[in-house]
Coordinates of C-alpha atoms in Angstrom, one line a residue:
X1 CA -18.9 17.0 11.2
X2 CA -19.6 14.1 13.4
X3 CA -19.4 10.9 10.6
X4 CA -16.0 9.3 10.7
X5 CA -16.6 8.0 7.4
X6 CA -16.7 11.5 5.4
X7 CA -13.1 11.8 7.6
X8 CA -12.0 9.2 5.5
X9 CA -11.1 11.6 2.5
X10 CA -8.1 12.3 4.6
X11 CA -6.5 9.2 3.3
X12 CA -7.2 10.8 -0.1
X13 CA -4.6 13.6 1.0
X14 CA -2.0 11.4 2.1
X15 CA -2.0 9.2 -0.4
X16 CA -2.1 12.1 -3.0
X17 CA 1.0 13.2 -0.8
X18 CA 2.7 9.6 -0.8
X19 CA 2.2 9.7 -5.2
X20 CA 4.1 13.0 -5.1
X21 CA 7.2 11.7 -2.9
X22 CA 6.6 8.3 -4.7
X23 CA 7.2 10.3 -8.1
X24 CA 10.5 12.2 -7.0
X25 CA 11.8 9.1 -5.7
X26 CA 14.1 7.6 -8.5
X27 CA 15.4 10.9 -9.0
X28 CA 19.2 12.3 -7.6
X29 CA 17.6 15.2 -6.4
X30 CA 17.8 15.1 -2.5
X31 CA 16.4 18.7 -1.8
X32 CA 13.0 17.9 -4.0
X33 CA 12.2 14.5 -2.5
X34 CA 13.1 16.0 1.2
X35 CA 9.9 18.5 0.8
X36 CA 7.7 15.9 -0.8
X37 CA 8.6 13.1 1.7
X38 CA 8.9 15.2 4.8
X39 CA 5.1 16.8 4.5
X40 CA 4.1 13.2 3.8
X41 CA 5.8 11.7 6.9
X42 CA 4.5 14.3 9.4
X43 CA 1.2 13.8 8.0
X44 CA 1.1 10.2 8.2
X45 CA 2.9 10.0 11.6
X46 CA 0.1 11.8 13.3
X47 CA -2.8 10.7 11.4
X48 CA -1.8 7.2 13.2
X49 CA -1.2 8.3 16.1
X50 CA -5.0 10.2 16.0
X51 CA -6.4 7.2 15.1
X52 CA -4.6 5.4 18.1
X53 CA -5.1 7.6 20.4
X54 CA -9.1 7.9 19.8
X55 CA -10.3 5.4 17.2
X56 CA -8.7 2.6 18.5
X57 CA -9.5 2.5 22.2
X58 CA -13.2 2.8 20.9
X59 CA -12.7 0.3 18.3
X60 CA -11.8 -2.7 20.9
X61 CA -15.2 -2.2 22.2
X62 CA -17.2 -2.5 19.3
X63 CA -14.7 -5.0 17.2
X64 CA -16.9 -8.3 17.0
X65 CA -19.2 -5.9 14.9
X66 CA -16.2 -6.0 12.1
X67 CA -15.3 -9.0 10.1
X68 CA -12.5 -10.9 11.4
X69 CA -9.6 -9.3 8.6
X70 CA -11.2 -5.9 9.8
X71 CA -11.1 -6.1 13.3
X72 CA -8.7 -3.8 15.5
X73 CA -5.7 -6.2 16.0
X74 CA -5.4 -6.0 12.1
X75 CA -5.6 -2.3 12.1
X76 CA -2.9 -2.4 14.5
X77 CA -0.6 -4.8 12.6
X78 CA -1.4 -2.4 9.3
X79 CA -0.1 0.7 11.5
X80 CA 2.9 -1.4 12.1
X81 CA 3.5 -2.7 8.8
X82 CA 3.4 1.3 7.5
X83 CA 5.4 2.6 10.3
X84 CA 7.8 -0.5 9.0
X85 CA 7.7 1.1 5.6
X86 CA 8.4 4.7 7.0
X87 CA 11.6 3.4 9.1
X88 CA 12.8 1.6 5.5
X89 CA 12.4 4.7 3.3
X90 CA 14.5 6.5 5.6
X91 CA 17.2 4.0 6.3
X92 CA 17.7 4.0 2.3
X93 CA 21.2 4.6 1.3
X94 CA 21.6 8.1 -0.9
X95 CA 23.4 5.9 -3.8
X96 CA 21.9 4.9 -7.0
X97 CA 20.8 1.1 -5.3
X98 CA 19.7 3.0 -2.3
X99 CA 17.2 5.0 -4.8
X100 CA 15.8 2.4 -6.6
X101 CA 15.4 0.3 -3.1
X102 CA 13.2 3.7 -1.7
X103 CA 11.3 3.6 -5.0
X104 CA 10.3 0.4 -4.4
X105 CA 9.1 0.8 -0.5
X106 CA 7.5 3.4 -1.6
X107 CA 5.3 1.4 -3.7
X108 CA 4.8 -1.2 -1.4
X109 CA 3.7 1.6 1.0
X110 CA 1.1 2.8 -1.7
X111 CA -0.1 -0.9 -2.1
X112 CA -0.4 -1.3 1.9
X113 CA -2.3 1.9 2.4
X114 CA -4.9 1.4 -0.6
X115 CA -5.8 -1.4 1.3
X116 CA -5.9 0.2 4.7
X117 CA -8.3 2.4 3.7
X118 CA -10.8 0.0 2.6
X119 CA -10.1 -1.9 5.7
X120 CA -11.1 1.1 7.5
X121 CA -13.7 2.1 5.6
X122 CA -15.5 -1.1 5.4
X123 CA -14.5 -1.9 9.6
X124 CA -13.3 0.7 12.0
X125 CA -14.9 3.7 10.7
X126 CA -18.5 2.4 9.5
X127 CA -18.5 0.5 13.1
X128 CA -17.5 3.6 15.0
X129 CA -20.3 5.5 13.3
X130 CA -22.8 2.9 14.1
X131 CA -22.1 2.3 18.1
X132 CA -20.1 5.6 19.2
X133 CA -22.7 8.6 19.7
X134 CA -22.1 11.4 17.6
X135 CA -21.5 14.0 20.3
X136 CA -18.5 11.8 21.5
X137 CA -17.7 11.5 17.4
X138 CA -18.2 14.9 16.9
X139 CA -15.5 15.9 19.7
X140 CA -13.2 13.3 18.1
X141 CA -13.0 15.1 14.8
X142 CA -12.6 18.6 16.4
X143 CA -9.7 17.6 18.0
X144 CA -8.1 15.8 15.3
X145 CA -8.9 18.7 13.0
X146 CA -7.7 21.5 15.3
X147 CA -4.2 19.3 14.7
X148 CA -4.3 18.7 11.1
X149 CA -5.2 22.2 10.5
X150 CA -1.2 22.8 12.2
X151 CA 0.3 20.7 9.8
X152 CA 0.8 21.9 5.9
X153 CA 1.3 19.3 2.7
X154 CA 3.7 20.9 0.5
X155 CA 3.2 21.5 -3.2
X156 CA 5.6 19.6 -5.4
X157 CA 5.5 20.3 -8.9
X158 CA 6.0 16.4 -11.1
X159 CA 6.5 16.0 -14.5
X160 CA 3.7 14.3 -16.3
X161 CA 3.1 10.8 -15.3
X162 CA 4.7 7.9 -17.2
X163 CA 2.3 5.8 -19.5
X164 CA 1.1 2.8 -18.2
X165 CA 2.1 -0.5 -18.5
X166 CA 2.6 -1.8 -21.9
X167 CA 1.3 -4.9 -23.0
X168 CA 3.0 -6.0 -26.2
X169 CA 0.8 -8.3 -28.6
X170 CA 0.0 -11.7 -27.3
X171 CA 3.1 -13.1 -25.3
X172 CA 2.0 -14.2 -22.4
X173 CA 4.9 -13.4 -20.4
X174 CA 4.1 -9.9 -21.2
X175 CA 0.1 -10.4 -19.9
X176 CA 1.3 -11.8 -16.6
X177 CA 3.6 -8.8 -16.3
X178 CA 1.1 -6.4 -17.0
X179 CA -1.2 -8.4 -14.3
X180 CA 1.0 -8.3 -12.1
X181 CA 1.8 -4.6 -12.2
X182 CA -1.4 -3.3 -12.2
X183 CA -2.6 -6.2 -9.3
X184 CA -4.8 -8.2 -11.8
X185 CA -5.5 -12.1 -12.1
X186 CA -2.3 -13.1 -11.9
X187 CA -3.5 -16.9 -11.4
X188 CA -5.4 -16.5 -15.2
X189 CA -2.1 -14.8 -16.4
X190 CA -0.1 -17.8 -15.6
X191 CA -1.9 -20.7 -16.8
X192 CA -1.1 -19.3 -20.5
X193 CA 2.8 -19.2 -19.7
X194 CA 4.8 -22.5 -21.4
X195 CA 6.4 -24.6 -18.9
X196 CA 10.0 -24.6 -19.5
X197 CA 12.0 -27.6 -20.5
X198 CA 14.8 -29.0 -18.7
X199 CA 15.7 -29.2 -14.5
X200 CA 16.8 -25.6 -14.1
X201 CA 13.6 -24.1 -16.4
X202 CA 11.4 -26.6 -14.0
X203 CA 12.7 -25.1 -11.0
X204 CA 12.3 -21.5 -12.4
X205 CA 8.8 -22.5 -13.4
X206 CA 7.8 -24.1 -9.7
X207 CA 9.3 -21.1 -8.2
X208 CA 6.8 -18.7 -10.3
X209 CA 3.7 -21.4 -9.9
X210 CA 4.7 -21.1 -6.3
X211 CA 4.6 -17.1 -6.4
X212 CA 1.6 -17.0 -7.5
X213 CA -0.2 -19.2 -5.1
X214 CA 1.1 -16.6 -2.6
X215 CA -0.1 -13.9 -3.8
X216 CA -3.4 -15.3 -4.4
X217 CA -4.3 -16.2 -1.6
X218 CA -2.8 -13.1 0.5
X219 CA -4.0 -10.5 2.7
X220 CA -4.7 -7.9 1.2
X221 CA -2.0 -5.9 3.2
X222 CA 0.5 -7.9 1.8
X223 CA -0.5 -8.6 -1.6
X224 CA 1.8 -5.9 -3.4
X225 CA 4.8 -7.6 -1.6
X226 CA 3.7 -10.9 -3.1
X227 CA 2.9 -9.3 -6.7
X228 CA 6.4 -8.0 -6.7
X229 CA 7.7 -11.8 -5.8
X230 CA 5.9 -12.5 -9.0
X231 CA 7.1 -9.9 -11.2
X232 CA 10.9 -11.2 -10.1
X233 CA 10.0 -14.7 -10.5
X234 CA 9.2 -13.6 -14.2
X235 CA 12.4 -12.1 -14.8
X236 CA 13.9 -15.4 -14.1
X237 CA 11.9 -17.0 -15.9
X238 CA 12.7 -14.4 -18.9
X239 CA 16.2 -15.1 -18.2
X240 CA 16.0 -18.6 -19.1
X241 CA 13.6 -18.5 -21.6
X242 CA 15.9 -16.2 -23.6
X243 CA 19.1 -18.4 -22.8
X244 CA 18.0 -21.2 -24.7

């Protein structure tokens, strides 16, 4: 194999691996997540350093050919931002806050490298297969192969998957919720919310209006992280709706 974009099902793998350990995550069961995490993390660790240690160098040769939110110093900051995520996951604290906290990297994780790929996919890798020769592409993917083959993803059996995220009639607190959980238009969502009455519902209000903006306009590498600004915005909001 010599094209670096039929390589690219390897971030199917990891992110199939990351869903697994993302699944055992809320639970109190320390032995389960260890397998599921610990195959993910070995995985991931070295597929960025491959990528570094190959990719990369060939990448800031042929960047200009990318578009500028594609080119290598972007990769870069991406392989940061996950290696950011990896540190956090581990730091986590084994107590019931300390679970819900890993959950919730975990997702943001998921949301970063969805994003990654097509980064990748769209920049690095289609570049790479249009200026490297293949013989030097070729040799890439040997090597990288030769370690992957060392390196086993464990099996962990889930229960089936939750349902996804209800939307109940027409409230529109609801819609932006469900928007903002399944990284829809949160922008439309929000025009249909009520403004609320009174200095403190205001504030709440500006503070959501301003949430949005954010995540409307962000990266894609850091659009989860803004999405899950507005999804706590909206429990404030929630909060003072119901207190009046």
């Amino acid at each position: 194999m010599t094209s670096l974009a039929a390589w690219r099902s390897r971030h199917d793998t990891l992110e199939a691996a990351l869903r697994a350990a993302a699944r055992v995550a809320p639970e109190r069961d320390a032995a389960r997540f260890a397998v599921a995490w610990g195959g993910f993390r070995a995985a991931m660790t070295l597929h960025l350093a491959q990528e570094e240690r190959w990719l990369l160098p060939a990448f800031d040769a042929y960047g200009r050919h990318a578009a500028p939110n594609q080119r290598p110093a972007v990769v870069r900051a991406d392989h940061e931002r996950i290696r950011a995520h990896l540190a956090a996951v581990e730091a986590a604290a084994p107590d019931l806050p300390g679970l819900v906290a890993r959950a919730a990297t975990l997702a943001l994780l998921l949301a970063v490298l969805e994003h990654h790929d097509r980064r990748e996919a769209a920049g690095m890798l289609t570049v790479l297969d249009a200026h490297v020769p293949a013989a030097e592409r070729g040799a890439w993917l040997a090597r990288i192969a030769e370690e992957e083959a060392a390196l086993v993803l464990p099996t962990v059996v889930l229960a089936p998957a939750p349902p996804p995220w209800p939307w109940a009639g027409d409230d529109p607190a609801d819609r932006l919720a469900a928007e903002a959980a399944q990284d829809g238009d949160v922008a439309a969502a929000l025009r249909a919310l009520p403004t609320l009455a009174g200095p403190a519902g205001q504030r709440v209000h500006q503070g959501l209006v301003a949430a949005v903006a954010r995540a409307d306009a962000a990266d894609l590498g850091i659009r989860r992280d803004a999405l899950l600004s507005v999804a706590d915005g909206l429990r404030r909001w929630r909060a003072v709706r119901a207190a009046r």
